[in-house]
mmCIF file of C-alpha atoms and ligand atoms in Angstrom:
data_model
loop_
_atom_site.group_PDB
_atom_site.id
_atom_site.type_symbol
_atom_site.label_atom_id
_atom_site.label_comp_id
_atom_site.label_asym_id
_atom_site.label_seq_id
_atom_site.Cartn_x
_atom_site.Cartn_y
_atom_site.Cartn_z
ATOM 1 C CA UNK P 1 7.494 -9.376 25.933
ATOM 2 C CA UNK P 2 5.792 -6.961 23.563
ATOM 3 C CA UNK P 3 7.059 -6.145 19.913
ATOM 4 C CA UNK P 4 8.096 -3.014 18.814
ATOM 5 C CA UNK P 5 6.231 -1.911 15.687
ATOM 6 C CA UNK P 6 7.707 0.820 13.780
ATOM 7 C CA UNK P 7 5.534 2.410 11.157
ATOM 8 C CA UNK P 8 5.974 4.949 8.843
ATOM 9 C CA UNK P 9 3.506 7.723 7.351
ATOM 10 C CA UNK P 10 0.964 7.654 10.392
ATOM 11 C CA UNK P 11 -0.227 11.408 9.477
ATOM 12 C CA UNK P 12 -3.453 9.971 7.418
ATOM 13 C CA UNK P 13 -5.288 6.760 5.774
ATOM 14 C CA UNK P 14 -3.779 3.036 6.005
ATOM 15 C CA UNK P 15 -0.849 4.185 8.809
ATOM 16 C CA UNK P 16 -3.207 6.519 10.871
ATOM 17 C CA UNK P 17 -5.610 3.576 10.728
ATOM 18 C CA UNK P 18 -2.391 0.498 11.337
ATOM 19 C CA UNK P 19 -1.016 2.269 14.169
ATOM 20 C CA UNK P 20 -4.495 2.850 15.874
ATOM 21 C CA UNK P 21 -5.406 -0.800 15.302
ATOM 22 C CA UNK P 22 -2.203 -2.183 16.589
ATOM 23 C CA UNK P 23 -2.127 -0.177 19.669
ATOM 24 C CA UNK P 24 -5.499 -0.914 20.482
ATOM 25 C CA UNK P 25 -4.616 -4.513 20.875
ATOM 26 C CA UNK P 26 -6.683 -6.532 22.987
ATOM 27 C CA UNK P 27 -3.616 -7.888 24.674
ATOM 28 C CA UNK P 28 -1.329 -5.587 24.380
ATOM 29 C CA UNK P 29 1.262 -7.238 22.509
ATOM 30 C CA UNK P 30 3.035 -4.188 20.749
ATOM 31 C CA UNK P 31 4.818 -0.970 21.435
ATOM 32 C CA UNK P 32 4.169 1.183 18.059
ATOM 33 C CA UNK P 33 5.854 3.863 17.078
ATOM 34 C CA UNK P 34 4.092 5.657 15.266
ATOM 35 C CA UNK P 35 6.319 7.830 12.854
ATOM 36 C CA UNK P 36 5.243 10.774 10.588
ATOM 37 C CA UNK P 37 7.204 13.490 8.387
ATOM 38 C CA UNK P 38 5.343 15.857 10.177
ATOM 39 C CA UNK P 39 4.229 16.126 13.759
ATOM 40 C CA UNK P 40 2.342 18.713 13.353
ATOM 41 C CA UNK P 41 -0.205 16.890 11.555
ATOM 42 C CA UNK P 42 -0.409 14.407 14.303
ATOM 43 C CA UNK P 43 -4.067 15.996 15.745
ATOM 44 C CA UNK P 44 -5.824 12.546 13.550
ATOM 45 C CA UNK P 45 -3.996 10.020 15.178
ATOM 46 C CA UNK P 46 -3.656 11.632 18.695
ATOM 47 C CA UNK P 47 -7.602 11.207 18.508
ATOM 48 C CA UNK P 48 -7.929 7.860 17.225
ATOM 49 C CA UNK P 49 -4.844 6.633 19.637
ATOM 50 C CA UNK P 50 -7.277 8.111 22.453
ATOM 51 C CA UNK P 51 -6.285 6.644 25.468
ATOM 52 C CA UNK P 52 -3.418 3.879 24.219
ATOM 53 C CA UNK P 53 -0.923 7.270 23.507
ATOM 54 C CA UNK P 54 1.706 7.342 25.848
ATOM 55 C CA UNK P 55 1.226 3.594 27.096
ATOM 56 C CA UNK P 56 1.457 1.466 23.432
ATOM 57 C CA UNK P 57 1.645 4.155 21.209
ATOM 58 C CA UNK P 58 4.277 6.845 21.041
ATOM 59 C CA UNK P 59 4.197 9.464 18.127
ATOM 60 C CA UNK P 60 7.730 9.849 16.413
ATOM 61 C CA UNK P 61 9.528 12.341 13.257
ATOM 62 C CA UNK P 62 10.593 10.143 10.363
ATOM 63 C CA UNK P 63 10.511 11.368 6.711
ATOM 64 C CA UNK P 64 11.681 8.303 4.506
ATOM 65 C CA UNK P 65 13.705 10.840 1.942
ATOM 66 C CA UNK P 66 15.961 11.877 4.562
ATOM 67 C CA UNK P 67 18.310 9.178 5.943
ATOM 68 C CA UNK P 68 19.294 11.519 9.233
ATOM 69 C CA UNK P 69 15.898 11.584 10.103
ATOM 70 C CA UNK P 70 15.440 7.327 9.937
ATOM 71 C CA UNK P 71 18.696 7.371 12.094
ATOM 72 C CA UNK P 72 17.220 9.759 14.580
ATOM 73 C CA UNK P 73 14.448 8.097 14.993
ATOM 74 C CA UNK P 74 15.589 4.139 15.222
ATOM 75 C CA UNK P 75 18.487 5.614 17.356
ATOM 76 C CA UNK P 76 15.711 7.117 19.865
ATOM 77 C CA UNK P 77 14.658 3.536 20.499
ATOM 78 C CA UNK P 78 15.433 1.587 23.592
ATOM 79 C CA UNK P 79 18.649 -0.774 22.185
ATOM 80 C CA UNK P 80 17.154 0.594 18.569
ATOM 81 C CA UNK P 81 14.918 -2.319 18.481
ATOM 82 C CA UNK P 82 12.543 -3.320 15.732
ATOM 83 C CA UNK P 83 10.691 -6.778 15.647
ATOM 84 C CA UNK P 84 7.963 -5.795 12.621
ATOM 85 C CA UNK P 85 8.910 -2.935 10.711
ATOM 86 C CA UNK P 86 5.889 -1.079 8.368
ATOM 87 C CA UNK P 87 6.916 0.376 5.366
ATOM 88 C CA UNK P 88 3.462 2.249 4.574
ATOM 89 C CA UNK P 89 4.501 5.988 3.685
ATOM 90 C CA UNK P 90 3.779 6.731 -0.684
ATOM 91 C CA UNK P 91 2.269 8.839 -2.586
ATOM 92 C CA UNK P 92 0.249 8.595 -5.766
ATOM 93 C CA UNK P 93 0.681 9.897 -9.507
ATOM 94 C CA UNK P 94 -1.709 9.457 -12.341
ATOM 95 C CA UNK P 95 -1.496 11.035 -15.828
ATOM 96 C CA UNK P 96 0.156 10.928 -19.020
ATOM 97 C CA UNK P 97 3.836 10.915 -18.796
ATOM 98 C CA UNK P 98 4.149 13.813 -21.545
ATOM 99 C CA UNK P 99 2.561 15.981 -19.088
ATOM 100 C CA UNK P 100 4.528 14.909 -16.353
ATOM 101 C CA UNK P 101 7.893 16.122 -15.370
ATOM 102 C CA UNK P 102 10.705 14.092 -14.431
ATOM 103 C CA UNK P 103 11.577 15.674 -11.451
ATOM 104 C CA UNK P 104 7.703 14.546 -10.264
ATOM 105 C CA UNK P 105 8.786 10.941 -10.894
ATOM 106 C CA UNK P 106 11.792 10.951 -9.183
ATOM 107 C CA UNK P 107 9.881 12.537 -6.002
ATOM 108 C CA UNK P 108 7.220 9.365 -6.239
ATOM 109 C CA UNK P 109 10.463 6.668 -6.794
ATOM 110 C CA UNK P 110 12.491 8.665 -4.143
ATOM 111 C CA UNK P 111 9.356 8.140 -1.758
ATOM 112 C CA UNK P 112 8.137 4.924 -3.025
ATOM 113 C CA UNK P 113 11.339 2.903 -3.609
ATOM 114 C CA UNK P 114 14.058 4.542 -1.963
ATOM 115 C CA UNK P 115 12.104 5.408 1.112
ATOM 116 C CA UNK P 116 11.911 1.689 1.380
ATOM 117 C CA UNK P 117 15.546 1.157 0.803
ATOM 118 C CA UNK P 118 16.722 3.732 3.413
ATOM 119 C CA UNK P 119 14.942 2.203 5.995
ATOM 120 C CA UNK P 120 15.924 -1.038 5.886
ATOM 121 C CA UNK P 121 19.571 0.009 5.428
ATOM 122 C CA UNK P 122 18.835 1.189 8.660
ATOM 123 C CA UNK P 123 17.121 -1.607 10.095
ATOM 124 C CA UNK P 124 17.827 -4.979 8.148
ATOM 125 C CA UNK P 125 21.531 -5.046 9.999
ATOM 126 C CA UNK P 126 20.071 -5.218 13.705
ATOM 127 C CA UNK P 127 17.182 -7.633 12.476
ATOM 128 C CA UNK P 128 19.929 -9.444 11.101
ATOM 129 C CA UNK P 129 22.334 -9.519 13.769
ATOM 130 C CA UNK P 130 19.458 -10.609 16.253
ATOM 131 C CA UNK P 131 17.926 -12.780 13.969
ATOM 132 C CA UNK P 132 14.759 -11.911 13.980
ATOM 133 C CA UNK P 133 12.300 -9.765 12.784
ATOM 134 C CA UNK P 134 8.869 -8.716 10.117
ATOM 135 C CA UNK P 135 9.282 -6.412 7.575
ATOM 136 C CA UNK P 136 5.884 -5.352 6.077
ATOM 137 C CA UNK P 137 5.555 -3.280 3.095
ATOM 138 C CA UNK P 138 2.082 -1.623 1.794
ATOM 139 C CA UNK P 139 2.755 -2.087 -1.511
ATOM 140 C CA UNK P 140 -0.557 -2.360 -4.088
ATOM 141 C CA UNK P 141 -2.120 -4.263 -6.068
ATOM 142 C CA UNK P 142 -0.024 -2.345 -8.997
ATOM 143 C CA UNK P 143 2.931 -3.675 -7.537
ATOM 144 C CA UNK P 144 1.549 -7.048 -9.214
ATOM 145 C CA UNK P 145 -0.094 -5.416 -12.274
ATOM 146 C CA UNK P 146 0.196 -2.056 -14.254
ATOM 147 C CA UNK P 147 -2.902 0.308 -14.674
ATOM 148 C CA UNK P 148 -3.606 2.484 -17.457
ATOM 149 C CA UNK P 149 -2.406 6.208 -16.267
ATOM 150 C CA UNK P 150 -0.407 5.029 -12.959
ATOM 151 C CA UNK P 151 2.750 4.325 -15.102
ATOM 152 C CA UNK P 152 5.099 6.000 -12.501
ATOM 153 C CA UNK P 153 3.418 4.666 -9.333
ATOM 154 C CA UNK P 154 2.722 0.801 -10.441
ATOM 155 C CA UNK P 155 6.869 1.344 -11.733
ATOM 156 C CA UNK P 156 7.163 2.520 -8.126
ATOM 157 C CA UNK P 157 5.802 -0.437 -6.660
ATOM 158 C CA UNK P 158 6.625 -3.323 -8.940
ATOM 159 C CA UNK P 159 10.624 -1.884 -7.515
ATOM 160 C CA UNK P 160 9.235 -2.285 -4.193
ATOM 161 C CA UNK P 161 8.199 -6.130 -5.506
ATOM 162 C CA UNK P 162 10.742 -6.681 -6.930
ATOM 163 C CA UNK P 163 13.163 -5.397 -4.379
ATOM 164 C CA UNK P 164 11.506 -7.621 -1.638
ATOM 165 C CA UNK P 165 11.183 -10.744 -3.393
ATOM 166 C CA UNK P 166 15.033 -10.661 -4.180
ATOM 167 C CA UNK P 167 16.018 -9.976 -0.466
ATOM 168 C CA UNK P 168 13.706 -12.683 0.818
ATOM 169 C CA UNK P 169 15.735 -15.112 -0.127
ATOM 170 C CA UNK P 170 18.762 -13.822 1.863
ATOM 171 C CA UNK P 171 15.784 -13.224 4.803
ATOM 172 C CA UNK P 172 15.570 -16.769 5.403
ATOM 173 C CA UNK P 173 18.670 -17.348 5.918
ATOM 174 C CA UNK P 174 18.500 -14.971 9.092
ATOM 175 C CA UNK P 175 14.831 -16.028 10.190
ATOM 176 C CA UNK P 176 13.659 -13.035 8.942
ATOM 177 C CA UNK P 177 9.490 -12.411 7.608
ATOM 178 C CA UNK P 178 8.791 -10.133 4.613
ATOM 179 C CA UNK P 179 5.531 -9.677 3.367
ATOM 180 C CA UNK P 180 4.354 -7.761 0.979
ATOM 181 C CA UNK P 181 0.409 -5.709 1.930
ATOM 182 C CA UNK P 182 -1.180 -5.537 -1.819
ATOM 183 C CA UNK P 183 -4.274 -3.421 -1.222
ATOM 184 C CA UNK P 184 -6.597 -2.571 -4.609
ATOM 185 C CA UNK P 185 -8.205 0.715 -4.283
ATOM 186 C CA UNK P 186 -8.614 2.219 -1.227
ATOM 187 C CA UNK P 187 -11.177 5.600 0.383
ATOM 188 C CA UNK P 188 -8.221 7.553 1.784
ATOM 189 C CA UNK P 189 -6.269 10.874 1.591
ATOM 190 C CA UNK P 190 -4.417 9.602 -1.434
ATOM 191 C CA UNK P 191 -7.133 8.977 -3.526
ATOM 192 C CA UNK P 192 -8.750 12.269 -2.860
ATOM 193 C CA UNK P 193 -4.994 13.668 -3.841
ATOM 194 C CA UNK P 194 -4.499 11.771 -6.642
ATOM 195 C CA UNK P 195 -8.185 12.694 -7.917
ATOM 196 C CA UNK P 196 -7.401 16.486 -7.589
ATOM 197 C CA UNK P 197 -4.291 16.550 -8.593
ATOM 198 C CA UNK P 198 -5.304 14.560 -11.949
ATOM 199 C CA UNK P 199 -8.004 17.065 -12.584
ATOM 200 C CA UNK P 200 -5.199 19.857 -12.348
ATOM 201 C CA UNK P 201 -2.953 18.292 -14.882
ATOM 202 C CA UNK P 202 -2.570 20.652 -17.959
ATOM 203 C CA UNK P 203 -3.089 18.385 -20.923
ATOM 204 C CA UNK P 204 -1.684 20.431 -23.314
ATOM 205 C CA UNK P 205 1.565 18.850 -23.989
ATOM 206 C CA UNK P 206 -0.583 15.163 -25.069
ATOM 207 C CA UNK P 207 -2.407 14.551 -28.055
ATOM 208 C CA UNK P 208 -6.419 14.915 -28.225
ATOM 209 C CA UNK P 209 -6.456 11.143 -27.710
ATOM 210 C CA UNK P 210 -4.695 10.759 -24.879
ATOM 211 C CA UNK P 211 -5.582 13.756 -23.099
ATOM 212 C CA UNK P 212 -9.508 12.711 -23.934
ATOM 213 C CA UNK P 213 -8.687 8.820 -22.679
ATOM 214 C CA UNK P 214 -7.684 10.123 -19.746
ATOM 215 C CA UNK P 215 -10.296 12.553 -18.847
ATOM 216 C CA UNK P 216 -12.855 11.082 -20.383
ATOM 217 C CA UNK P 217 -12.706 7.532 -19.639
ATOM 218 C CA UNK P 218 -9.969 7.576 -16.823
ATOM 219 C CA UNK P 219 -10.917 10.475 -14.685
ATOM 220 C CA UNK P 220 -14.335 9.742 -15.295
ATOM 221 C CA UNK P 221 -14.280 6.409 -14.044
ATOM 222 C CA UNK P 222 -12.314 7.152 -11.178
ATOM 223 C CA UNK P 223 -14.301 7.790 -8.178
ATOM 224 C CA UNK P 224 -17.255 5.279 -9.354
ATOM 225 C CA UNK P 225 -14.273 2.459 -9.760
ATOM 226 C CA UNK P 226 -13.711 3.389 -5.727
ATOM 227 C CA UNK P 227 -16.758 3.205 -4.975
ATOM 228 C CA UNK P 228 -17.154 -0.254 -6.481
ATOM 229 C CA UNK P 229 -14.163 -1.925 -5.598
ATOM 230 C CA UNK P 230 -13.321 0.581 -2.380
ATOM 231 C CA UNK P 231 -12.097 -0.822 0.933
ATOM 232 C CA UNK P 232 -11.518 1.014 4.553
ATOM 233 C CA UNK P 233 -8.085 1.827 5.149
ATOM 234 C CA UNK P 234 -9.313 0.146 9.025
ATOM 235 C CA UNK P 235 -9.762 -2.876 7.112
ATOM 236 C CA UNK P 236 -6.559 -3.264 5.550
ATOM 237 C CA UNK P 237 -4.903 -2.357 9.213
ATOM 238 C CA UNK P 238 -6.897 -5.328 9.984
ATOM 239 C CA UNK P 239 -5.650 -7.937 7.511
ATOM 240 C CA UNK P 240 -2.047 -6.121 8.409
ATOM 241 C CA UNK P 241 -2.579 -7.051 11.608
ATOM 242 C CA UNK P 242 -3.484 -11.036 11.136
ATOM 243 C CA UNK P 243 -0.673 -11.139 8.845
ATOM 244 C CA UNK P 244 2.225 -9.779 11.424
ATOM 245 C CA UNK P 245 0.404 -12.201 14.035
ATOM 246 C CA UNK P 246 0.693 -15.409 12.142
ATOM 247 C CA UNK P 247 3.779 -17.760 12.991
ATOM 248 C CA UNK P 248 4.745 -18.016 9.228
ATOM 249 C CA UNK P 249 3.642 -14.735 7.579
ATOM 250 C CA UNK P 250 3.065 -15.290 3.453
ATOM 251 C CA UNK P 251 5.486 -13.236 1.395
ATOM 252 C CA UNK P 252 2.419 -11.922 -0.371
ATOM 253 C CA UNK P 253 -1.240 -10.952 0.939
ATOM 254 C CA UNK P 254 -3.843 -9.343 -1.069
ATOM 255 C CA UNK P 255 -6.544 -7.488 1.424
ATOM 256 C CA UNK P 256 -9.115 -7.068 -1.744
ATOM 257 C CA UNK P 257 -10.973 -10.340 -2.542
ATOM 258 C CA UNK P 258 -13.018 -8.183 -4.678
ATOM 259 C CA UNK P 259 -9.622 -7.396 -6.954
ATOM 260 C CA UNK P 260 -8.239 -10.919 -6.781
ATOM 261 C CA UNK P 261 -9.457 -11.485 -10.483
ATOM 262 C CA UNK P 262 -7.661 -9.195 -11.753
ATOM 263 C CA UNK P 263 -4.262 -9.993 -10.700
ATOM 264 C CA UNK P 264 -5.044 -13.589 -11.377
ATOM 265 C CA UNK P 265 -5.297 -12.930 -15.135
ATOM 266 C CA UNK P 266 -1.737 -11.869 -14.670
ATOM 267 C CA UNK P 267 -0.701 -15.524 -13.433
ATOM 268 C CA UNK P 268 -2.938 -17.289 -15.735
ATOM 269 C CA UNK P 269 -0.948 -16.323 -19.293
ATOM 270 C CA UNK P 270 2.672 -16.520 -19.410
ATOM 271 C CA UNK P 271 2.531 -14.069 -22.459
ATOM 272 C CA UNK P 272 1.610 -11.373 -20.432
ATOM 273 C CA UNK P 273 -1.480 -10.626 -23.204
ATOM 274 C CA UNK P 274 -4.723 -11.931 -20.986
ATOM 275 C CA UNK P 275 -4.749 -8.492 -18.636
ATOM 276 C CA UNK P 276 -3.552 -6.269 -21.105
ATOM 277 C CA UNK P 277 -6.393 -7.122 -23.324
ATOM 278 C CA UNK P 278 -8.835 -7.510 -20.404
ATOM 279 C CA UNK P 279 -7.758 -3.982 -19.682
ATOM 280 C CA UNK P 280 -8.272 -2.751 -22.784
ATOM 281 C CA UNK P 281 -11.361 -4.336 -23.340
ATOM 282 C CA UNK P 282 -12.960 -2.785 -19.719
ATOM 283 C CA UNK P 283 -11.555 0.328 -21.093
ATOM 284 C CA UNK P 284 -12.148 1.104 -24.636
ATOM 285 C CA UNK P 285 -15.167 -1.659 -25.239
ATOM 286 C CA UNK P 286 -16.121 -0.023 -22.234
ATOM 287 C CA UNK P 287 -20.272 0.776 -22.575
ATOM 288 C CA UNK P 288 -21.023 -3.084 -22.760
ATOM 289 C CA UNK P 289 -18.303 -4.498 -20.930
ATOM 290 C CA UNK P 290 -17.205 -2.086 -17.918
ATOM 291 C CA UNK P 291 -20.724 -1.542 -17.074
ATOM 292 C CA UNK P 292 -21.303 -5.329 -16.884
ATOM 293 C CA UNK P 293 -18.401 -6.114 -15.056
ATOM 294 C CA UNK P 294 -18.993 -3.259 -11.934
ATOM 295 C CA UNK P 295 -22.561 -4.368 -11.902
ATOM 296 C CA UNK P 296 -20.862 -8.412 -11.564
ATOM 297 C CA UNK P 297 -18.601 -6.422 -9.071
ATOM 298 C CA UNK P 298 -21.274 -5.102 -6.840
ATOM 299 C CA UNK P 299 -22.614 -8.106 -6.922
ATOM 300 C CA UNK P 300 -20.156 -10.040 -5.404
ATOM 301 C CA UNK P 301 -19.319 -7.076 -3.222
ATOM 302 C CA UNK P 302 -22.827 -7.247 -1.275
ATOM 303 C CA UNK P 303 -22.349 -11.480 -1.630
ATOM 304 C CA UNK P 304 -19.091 -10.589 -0.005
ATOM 305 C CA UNK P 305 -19.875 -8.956 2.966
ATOM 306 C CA UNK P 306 -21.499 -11.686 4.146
ATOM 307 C CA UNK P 307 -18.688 -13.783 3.763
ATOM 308 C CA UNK P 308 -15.845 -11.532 4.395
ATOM 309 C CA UNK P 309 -13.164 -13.493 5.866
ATOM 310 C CA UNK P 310 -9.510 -13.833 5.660
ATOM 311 C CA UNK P 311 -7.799 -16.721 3.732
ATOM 312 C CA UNK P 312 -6.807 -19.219 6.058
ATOM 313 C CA UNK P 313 -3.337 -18.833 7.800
ATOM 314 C CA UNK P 314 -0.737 -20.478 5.744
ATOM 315 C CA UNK P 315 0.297 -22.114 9.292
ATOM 316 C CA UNK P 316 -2.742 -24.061 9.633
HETATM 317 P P1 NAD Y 401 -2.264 8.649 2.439
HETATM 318 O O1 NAD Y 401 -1.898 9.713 1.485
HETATM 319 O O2 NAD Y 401 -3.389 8.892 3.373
HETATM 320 O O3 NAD Y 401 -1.005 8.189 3.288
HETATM 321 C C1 NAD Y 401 0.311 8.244 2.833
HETATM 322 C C2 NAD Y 401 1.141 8.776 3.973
HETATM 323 O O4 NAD Y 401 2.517 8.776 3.618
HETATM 324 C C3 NAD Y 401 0.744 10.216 4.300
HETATM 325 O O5 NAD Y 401 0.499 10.319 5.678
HETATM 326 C C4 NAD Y 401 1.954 11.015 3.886
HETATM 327 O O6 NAD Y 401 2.170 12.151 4.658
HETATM 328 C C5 NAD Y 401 3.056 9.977 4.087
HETATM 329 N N1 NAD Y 401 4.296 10.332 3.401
HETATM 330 C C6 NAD Y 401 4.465 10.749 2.123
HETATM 331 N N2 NAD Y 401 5.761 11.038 1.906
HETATM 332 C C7 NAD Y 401 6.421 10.779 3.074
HETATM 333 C C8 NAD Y 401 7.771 10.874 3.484
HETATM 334 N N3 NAD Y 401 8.725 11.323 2.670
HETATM 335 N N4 NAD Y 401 8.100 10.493 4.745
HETATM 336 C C9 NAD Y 401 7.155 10.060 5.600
HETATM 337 N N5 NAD Y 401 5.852 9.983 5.275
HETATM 338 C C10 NAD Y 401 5.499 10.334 4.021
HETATM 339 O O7 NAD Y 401 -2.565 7.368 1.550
HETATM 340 P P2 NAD Y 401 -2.724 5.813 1.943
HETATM 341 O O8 NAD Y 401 -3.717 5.268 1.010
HETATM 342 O O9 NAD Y 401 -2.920 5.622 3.395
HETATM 343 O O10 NAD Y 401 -1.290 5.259 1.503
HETATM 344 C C11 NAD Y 401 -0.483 4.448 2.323
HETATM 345 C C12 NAD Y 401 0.218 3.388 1.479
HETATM 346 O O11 NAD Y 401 -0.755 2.555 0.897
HETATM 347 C C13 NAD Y 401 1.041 3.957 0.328
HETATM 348 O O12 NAD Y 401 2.263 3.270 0.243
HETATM 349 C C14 NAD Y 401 0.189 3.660 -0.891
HETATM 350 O O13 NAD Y 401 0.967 3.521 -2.045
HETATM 351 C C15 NAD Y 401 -0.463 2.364 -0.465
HETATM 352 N N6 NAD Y 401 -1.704 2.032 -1.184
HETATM 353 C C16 NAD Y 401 -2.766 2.899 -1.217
HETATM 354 C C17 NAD Y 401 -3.893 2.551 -1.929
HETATM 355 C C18 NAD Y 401 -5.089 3.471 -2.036
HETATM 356 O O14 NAD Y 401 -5.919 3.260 -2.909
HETATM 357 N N7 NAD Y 401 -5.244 4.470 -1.188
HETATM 358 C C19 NAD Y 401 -3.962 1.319 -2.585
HETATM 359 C C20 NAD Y 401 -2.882 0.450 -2.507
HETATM 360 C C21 NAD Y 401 -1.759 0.821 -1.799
#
């Protein structure tokens, strides 16, 4: 009676960490498949599998920009079963957009977005026909609310949102579960990528304002914003996990209680003008008020981990 879990981009951070967690289940109530676009960077998880490989976890090729490879790899499946599917695999891009090319966008929507789409073309049909399944997505935080210098990737993500949120109406009507993972920031791979690749950005093609606001304030701010707000890609696999145990999943789950302010502004002005200014006031009025708000932030951080607890499940 175990589910099959099929996750994508296993290689590294929040999937390395999902498909460990999962695996490791106490009662062994999944089958994971954890997939990857490149075995041969499968050394990480083969260690932190340790002794579930082989029994619950088996390590497979999927690369969600190439549909042949998703077919090859759901058709490798006994009866090509998936009860929770986990749409984790993305990749970051921060800048100004004069400096980027379009070709880089389109690789971050083709991953992002599209890898999305392909797999549940694959998928959605059989969950459909058997009426049941959980489709997960890590999306983020800026899949809820845009941050200065991630145009592409919160673009990225709000598709993902918006993408979901449209087919879970039609989800209901086949018993299906989506929910969406929003994670703020968190210590992986990506963020070390991102980082590096942001400080290799030639800033020629902006203006001296934008190129300083973004390595002045933005870059600058980068790692300590991390640091502040940071969370362990093990403890988003563990909110993942609650959420694809519960009988009646939410459609949304935010795993940083820290960020939750934030992307409440959003909600709380229908104009749209509360986080924008908000933003721009951490950013620009940023001496007096960024320094006061991480300090708030660390407060309630060590408060927090105390306390840390999941929001109650919507069931009970
Ligand atoms: P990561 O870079 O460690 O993991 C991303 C994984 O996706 C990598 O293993 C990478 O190889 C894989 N991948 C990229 N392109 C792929 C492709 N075409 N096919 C298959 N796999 C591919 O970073 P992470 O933080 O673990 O990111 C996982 C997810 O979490 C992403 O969707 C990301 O957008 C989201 N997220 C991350 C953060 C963060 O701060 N790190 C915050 C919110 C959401």
């Amino acid at each position: 009676n175990q589910k099959v879990v099929l996750i994508t981009g296993c290689s590294s951070g929040i999937g390395l960490a999902l498909a460990a967690r999962i695996a490791k289940d106490e009662k062994k109530r999944f089958m994971v498949y954890a997939t990857m676009r490149n075995v041969s960077k499968a050394e990480p998880l083969v260690e932190a599998a340790g002794r579930t490989l082989g029994r619950t976890l088996e390590i497979k090729q999927l690369d969600v920009c190439d549909e042949n490879s998703i077919k090859a790899c759901v058709d490798s499946l006994p009866e090509r079963r998936v009860d929770i599917l986990i749409s984790n695999a993305g990749m970051g891009l921060i800048g100004p957009i004069e400096c980027q090319s379009i070709d880089e966008m389109k690789t971050v929507m083709d991953t992002n977005f599209f890898g999305l789409v392909r797999l549940l073309k694959e998928i959605l049909p059989d969950m459909k026909r058997r009426k049941k399944g959980h489709i997960v997505v890590i999306s983020s935080v800026m899949g809820i609310q845009g941050i200065l210098f991630n145009d592409v990737y919160a673009a990225s993500k709000f598709a993902v949102e918006g993408f979901c949120e449209s087919l879970a109406v039609q989800a209901l009507r086949f018993s299906l579960n989506i929910s969406l993972i929003e994670p703020g920031p968190v210590i992986t791979e990506f963020e070390r990528k991102v980082y590096e690749e942001g400080l290799k950005i030639d800033l020629s093609k902006a203006d001296k304002v934008t190129a300083d606001m973004f390595t002045n304030i933005y870059l600058k701010n980068y790692n300590q914003i991390f640091e502040t707000f940071g969370q362990t890609a093990e403890d988003v696999a563990e909110h993942t996990l609650k959420i694809i145990t519960m009988e009646n999943p939410p459609f949304r789950h935010q795993t940083n209680t820290l960020y939750t302010p934030m992307t409440t502004l959003k909600y709380a002005d229908p104009n749209g003008d509360l986080p924008i200014d908000t933003f721009y006031k951490m950013v620009f009025e940023h001496d007096k008020v960024f320094n006061a708000s991480l300090n708030f932030l660390k407060l309630l951080r060590w408060r927090s981990r105390k306390s840390f607890t999941l929001e109650k499940d919507k069931s009970n």
